[in-house]
C-alpha positions as a Markdown table, in Angstrom:
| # | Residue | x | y | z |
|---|---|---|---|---|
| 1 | Unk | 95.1 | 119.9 | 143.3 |
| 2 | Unk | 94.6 | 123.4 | 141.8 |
| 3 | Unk | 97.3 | 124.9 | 144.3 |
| 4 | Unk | 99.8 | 122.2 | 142.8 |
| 5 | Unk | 99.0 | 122.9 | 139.4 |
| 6 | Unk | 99.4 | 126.5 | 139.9 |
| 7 | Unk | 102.7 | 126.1 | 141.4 |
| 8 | Unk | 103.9 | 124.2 | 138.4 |
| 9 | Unk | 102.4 | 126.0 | 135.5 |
| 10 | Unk | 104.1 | 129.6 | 135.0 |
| 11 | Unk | 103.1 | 132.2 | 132.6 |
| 12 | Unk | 105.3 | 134.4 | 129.9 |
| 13 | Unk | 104.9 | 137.4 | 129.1 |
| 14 | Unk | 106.6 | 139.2 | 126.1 |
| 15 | Unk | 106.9 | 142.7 | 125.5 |
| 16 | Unk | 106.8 | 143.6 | 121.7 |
| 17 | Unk | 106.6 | 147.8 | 121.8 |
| 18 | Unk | 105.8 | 149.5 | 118.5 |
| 19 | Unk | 107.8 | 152.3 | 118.9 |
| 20 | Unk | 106.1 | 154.6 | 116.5 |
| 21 | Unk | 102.5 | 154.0 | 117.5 |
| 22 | Unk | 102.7 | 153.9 | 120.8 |
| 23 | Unk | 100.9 | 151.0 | 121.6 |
| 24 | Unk | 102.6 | 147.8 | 123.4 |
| 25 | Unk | 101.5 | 143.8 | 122.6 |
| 26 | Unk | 101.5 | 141.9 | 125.4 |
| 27 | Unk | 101.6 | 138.1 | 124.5 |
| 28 | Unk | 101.1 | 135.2 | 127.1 |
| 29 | Unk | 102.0 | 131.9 | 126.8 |
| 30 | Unk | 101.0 | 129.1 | 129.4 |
| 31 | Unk | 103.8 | 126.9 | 130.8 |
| 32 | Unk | 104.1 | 123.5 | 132.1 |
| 33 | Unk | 107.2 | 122.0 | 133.2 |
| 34 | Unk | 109.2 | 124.4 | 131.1 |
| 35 | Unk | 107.5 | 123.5 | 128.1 |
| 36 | Unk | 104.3 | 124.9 | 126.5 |
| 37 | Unk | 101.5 | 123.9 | 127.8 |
| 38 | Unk | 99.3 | 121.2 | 126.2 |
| 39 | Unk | 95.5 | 120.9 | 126.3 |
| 40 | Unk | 93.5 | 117.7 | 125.9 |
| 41 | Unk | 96.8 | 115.1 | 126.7 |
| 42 | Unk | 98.1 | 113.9 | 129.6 |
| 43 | Unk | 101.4 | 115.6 | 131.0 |
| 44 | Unk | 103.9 | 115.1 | 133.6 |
| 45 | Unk | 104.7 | 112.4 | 135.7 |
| 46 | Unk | 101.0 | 113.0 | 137.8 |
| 47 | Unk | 99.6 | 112.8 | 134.1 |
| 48 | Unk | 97.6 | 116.0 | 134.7 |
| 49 | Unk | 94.9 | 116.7 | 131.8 |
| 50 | Unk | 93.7 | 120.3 | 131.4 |
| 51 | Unk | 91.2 | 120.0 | 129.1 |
| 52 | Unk | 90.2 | 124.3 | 130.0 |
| 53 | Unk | 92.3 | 127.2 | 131.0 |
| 54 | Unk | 91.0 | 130.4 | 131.1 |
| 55 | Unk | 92.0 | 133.6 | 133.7 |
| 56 | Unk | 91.7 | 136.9 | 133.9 |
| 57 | Unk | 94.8 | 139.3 | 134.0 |
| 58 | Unk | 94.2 | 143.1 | 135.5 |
| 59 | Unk | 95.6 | 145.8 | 137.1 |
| 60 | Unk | 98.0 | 145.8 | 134.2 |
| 61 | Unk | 101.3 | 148.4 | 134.8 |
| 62 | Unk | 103.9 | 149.5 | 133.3 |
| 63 | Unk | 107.2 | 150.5 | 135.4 |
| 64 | Unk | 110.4 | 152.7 | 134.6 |
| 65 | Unk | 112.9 | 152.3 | 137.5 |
| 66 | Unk | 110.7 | 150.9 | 140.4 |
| 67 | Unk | 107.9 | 153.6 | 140.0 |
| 68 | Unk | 104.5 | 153.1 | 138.2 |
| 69 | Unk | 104.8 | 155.2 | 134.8 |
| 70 | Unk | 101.2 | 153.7 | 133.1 |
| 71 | Unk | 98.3 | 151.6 | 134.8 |
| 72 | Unk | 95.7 | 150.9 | 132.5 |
| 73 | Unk | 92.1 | 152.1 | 133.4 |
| 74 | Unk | 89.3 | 149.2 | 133.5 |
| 75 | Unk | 92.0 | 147.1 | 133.0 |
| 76 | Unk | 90.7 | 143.4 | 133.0 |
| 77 | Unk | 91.3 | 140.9 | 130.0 |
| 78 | Unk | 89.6 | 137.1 | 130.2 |
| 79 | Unk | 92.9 | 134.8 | 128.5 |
| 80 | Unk | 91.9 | 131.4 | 127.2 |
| 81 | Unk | 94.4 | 129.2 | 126.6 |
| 82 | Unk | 92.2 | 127.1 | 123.6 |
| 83 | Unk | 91.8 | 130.6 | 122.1 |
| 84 | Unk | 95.4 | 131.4 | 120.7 |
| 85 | Unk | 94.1 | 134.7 | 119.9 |
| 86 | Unk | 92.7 | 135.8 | 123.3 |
| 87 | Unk | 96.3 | 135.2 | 124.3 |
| 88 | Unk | 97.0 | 138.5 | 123.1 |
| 89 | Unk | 96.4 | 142.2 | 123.4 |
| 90 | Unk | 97.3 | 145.0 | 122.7 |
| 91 | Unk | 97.8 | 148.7 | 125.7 |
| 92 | Unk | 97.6 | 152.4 | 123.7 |
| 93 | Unk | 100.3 | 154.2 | 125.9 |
| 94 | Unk | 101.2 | 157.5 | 125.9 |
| 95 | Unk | 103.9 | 158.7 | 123.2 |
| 96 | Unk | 107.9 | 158.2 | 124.1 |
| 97 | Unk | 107.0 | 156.6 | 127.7 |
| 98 | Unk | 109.5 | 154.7 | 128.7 |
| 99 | Unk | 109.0 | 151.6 | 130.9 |
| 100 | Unk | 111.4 | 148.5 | 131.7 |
| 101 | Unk | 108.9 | 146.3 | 133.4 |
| 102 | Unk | 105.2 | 145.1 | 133.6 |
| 103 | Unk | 103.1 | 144.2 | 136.4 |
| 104 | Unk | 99.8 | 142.6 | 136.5 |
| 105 | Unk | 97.5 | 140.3 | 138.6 |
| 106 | Unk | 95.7 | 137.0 | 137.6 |
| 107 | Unk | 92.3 | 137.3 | 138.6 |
| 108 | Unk | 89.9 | 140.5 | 139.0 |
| 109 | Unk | 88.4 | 141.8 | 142.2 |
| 110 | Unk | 85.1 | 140.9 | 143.7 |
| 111 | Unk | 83.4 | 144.0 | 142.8 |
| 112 | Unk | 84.4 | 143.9 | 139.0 |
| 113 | Unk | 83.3 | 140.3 | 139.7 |
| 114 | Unk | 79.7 | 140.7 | 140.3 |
| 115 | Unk | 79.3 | 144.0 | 137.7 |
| 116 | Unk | 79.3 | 141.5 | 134.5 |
């Protein structure tokens, strides 16, 4: 059932840069059948209830023309989806870097797993 519900449930991400403090907000917002995703009801035609969503997102990069420009170090952050505010964070990139595209991974490895 997971593997279905992971199939179906997309995530955003939007790119605000601050241009003058070089720092970048990175906002995600769980999807469900093209719509925002709703805790506690039923949804869909399966009537799927997610009552918890959390996940981690690492190995955040930023990319200008197909090559890595920025990765950020220790780069892990937990997202819960009942926590509007852990939806969102903010990278301190170097000044005037210039990036088109982000890459990340949901999930952490196993060592940074079993560290705490």
């Amino acid at each position: 059932m997971k593997s279905i519900l992971f199939s179906f449930l997309s995530f955003c991400a939007h790119l605000v840069a601050i241009q003058a403090s070089s720092v970048v907000q990175i906002t995600f917002t769980p999807i469900y059948e093209g719509k925002i995703l709703p805790l506690n009801q039923a949804i869909g035609e399966d009537s799927v209830y997610i009552e918890t969503l959390r996940f981690y997102v690492s190995a955040i990069s930023l990319h200008n023309k197909h090559k890595q420009v920025y990765a950020e170090e220790n780069s892990y952050h937990l997202l819960d989806a009942t926590d509007t505010g852990s939806l969102t964070f903010s990278l301190a990139i170097p000044d005037n870097l210039s990036f088109c595209h982000l890459q990340f991974n949901i999930g952490i490895d196993s060592l940074t797993h079993v560290s705490g």
